CSV table of C-alpha atoms in Angstrom, one decimal:
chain,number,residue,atom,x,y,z
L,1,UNK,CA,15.1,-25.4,17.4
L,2,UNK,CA,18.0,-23.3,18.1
L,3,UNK,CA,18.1,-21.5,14.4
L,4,UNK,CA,14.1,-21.3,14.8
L,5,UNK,CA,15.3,-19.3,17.9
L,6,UNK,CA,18.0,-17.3,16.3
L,7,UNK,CA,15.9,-16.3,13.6
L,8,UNK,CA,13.3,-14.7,16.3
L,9,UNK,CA,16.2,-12.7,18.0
L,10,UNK,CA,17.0,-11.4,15.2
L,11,UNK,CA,13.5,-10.6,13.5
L,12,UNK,CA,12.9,-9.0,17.2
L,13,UNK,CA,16.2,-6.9,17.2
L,14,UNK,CA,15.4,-5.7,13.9
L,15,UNK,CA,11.6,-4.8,15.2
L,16,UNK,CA,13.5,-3.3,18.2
L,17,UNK,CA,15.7,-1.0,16.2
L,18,UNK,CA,12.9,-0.1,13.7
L,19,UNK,CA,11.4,1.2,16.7
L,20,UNK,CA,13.9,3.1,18.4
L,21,UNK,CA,14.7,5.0,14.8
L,22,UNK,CA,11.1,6.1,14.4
L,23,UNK,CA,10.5,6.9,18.2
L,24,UNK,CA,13.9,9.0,17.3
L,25,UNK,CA,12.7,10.3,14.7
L,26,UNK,CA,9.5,11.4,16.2
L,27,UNK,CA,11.0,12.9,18.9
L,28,UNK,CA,13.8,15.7,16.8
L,29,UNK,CA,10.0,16.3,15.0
L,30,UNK,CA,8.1,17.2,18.2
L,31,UNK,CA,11.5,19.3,19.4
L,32,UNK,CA,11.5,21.2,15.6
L,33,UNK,CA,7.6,21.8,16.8
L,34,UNK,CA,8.4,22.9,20.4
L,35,UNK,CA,10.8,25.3,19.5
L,36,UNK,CA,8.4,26.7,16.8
L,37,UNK,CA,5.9,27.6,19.0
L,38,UNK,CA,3.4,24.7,17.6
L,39,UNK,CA,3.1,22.3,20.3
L,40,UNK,CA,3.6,23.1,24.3
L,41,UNK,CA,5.5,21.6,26.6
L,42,UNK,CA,3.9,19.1,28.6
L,43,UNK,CA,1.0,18.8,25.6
L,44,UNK,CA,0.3,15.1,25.2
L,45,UNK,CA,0.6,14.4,21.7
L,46,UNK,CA,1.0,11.3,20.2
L,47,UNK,CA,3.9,10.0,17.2
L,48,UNK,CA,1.9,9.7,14.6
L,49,UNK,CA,0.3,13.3,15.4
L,50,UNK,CA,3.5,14.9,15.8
L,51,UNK,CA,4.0,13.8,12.4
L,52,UNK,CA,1.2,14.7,10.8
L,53,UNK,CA,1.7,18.1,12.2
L,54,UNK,CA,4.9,18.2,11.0
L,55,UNK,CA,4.3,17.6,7.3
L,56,UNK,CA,1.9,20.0,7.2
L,57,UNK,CA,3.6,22.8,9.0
L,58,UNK,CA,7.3,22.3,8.3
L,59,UNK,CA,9.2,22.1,5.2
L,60,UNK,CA,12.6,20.3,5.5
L,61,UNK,CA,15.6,22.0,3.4
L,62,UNK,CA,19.4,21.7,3.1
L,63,UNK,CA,21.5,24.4,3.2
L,64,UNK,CA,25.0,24.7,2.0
L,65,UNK,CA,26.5,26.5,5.1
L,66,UNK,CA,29.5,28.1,3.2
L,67,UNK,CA,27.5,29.6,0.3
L,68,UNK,CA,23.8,29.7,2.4
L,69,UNK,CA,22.1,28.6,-0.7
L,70,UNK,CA,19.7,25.1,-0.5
L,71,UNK,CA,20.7,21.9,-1.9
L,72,UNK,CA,18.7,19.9,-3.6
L,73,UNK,CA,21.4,16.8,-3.8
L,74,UNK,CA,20.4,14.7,-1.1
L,75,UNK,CA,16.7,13.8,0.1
L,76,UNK,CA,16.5,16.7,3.6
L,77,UNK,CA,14.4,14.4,5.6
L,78,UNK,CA,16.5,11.6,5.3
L,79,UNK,CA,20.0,13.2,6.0
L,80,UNK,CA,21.5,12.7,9.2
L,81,UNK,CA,23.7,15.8,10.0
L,82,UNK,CA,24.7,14.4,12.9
L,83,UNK,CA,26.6,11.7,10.9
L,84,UNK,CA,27.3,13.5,8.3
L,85,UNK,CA,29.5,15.8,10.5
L,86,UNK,CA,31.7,13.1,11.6
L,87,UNK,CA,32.5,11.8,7.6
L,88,UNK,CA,35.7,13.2,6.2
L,89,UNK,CA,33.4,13.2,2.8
L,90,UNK,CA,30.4,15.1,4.2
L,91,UNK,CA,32.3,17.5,6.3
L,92,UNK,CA,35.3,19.8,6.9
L,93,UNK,CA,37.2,20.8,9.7
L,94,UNK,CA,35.9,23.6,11.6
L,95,UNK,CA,37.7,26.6,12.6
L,96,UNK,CA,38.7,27.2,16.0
L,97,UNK,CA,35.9,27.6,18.0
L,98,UNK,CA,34.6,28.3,21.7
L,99,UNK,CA,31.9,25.2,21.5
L,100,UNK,CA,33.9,22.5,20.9
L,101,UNK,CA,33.1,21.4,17.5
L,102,UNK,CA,35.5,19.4,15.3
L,103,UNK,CA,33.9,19.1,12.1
L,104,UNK,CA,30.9,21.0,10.1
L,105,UNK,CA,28.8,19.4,7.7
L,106,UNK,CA,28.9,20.8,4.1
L,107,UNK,CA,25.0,20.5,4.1
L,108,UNK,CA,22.7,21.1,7.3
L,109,UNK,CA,19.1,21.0,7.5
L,110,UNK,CA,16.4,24.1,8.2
L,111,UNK,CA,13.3,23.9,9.0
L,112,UNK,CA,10.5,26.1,7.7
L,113,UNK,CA,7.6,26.5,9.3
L,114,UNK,CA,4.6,27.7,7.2
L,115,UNK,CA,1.4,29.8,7.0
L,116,UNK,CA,-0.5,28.9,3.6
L,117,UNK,CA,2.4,28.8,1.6
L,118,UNK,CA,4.4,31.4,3.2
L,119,UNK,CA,7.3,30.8,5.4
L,120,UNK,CA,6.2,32.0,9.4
L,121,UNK,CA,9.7,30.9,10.7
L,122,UNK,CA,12.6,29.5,10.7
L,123,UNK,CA,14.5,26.9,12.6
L,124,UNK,CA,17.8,25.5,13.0
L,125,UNK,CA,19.7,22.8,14.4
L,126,UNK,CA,22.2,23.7,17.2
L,127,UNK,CA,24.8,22.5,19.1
L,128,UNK,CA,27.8,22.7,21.3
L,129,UNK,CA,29.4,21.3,24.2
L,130,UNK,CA,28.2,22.3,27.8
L,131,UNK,CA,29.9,20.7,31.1
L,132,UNK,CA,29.5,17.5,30.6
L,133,UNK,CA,29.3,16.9,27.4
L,134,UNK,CA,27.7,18.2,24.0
L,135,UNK,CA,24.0,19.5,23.8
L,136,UNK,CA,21.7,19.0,20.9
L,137,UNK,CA,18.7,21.5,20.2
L,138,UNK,CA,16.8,23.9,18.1
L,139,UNK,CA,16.8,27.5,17.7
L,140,UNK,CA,13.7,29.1,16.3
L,141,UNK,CA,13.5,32.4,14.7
L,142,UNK,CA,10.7,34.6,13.5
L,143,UNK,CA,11.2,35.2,9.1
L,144,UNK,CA,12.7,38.4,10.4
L,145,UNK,CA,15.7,36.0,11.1
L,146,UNK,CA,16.4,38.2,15.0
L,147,UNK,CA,13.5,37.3,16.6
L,148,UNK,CA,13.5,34.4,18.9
L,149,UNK,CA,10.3,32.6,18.4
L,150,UNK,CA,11.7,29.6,21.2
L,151,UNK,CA,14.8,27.3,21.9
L,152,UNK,CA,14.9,23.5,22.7
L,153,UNK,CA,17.3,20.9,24.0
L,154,UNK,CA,16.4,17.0,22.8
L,155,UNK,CA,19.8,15.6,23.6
L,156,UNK,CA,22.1,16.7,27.1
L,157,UNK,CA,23.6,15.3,29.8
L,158,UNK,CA,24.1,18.5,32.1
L,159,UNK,CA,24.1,18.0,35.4
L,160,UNK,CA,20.0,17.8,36.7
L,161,UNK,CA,18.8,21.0,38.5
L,162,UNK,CA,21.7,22.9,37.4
L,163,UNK,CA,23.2,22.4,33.8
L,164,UNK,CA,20.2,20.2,33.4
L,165,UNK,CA,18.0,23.2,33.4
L,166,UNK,CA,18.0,23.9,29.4
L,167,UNK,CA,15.4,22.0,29.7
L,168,UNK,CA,13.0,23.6,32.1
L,169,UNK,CA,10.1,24.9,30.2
L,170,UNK,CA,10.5,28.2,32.3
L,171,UNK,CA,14.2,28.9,31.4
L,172,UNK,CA,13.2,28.0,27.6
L,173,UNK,CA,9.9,30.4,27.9
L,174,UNK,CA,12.6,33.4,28.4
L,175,UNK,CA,13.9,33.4,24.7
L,176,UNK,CA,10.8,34.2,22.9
L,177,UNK,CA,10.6,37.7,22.5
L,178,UNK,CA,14.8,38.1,22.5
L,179,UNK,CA,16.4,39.4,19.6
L,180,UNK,CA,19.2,37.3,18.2
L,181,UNK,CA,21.3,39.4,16.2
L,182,UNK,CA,22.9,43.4,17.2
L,183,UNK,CA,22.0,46.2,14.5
L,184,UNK,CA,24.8,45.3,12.6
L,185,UNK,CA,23.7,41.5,12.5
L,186,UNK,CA,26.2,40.2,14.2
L,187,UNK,CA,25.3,37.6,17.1
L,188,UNK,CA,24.5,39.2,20.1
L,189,UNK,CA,22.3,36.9,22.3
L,190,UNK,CA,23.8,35.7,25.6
L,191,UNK,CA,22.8,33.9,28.4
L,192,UNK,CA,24.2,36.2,31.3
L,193,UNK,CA,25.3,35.6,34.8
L,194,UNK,CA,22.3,36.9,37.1
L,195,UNK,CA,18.6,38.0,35.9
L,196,UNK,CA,18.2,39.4,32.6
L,197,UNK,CA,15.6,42.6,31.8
L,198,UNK,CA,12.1,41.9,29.7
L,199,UNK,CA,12.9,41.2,26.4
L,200,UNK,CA,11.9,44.9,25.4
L,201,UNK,CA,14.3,46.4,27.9
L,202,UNK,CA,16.8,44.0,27.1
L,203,UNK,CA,16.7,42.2,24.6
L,204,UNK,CA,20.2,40.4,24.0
L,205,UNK,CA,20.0,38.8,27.6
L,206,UNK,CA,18.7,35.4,28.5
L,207,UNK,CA,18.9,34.5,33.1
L,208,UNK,CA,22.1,32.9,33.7
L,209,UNK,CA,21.7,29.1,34.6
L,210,UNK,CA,22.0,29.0,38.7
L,211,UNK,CA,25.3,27.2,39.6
L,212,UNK,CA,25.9,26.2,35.9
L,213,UNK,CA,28.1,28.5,34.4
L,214,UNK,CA,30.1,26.6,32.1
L,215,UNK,CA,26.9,25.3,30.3
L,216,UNK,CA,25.2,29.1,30.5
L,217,UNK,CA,28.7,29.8,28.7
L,218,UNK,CA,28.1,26.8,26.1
L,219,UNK,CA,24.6,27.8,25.3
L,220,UNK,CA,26.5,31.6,24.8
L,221,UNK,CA,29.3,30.2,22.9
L,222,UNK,CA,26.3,28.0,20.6
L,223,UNK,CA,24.7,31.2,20.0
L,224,UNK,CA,27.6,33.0,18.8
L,225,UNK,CA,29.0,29.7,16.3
L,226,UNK,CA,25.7,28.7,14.9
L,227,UNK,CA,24.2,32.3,13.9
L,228,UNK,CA,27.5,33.3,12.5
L,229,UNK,CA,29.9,33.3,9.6
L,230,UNK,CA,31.0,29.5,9.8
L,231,UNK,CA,27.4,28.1,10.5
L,232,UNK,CA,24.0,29.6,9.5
L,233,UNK,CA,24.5,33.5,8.8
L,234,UNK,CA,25.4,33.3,5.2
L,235,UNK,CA,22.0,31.9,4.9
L,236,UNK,CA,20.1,33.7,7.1
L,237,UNK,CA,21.3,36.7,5.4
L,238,UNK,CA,20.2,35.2,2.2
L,239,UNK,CA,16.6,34.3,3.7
L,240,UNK,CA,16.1,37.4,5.4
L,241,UNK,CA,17.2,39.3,2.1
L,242,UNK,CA,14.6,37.5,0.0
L,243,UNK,CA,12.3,38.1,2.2
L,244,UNK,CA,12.7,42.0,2.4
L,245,UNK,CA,12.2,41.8,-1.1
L,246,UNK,CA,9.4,39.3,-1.4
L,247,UNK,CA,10.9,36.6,-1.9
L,248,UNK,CA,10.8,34.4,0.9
L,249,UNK,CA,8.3,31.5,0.2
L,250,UNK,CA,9.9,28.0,0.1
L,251,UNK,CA,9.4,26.5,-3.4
């Protein structure tokens, strides 16, 4: 009796665990889409839509972040960066940096969104550490590789109705529209203490987080790492120079 009941705690833990993967799983997905501009927020959509949607709009790649050129060695959809960042084997140490982050992964995923078989835009994992603790999102682009199509957060622990506010569908609705990158390419978008100008007027500025500086300065600090030299802008130079020249499609 006893084994008959060990063996259904542990069929049901590994149901349980099953579970909580693909309900993780599903929801990085539906925060790729968000960002993207292919969902809304608030839109009721169900897992298995959400991944339907996803394979047919997104192409999963990895991208060697020192060279900026894809990888083919390891299956994209499978690889956990997150993990990967914390092996000695996977990673390397990062240089000194204003976010907080230790270690970078050799290879990090990209997500292409596509039109026919075209890519529309691009986005890209993000991360960094706020007050409390690290943040986990998405930064979308448009194939230009400076426009900001949208911005998500999946994974935070700021402080609710302050910090917490990186996740408030109206702060997020003030990226798109903002251009990420100077004239000279370098990162130039900021989150800014006070209220920014349209994004035609000025378009480097996102509103300042009320009463939450340190995160408004993590999101800043993000920015400035993750668009760069040491994260993706050897390969969104790479993408946006292909696509200048026609060669942008995903194979």
């Amino acid at each position: 009796m006893c084994m008959a009941c060990s063996i259904l705690v542990a069929v049901s833990a590994v149901g349980l665990s099953s579970r909580q993967a693909a309900n993780k799983a599903a929801y990085r997905q539906k925060n790729v889409l968000l960002a993207a501009g292919l969902i809304s927020d608030g839109q009721p959509i169900s897992n298995s839509d959400v991944a339907k949607m996803f394979d047919e709009k997104v192409q999963v790649k990895l991208v060697n972040l020192e060279t900026g050129d894809y990888d083919e060695s390891t299956d994209a959809k499978e690889y956990d960066q997150i993990k990967a960042s914390g092996d000695p084997a996977l990673s390397v140490p990062a240089p000194e940096n204003s976010s907080r982050i230790a270690r970078l992964p050799k290879l990090a995923q990209v997500f292409l969104v596509m039109e026919g078989d075209q890519v529309s835009k691009v986005v890209i994992p993000i991360e960094g550490y706020g007050l409390w603790g690290t943040l986990y999102g998405f930064l979308a682009l448009e194939k230009d590789t400076k426009t900001v199509q949208g911005i998500t957060y999946y994974d935070q622990i700021e402080t609710p109705g302050l910090g917490g506010e990186v996740s408030n569908p109206k702060w997020k609705a003030l990226w798109k529209g903002r251009l990420a990158y100077d004239e000279s390419w370098k990162p130039a978008i900021k989150v800014i203490k006070g209220v920014a100008g349209s994004p035609d007027q000025d378009p480097h500025h996102i509103d300042g987080l009320s009463g939450a500086t340190i995160t408004s300065n993590g999101v800043s600090h993000m920015m400035d790492f993750w668009l760069g030299e040491h994260g993706f802008g050897p390969y969104l130079k790479k993408f946006r120079e292909g696509a200048a020249s026609g060669q942008a499609r995903s194979s």
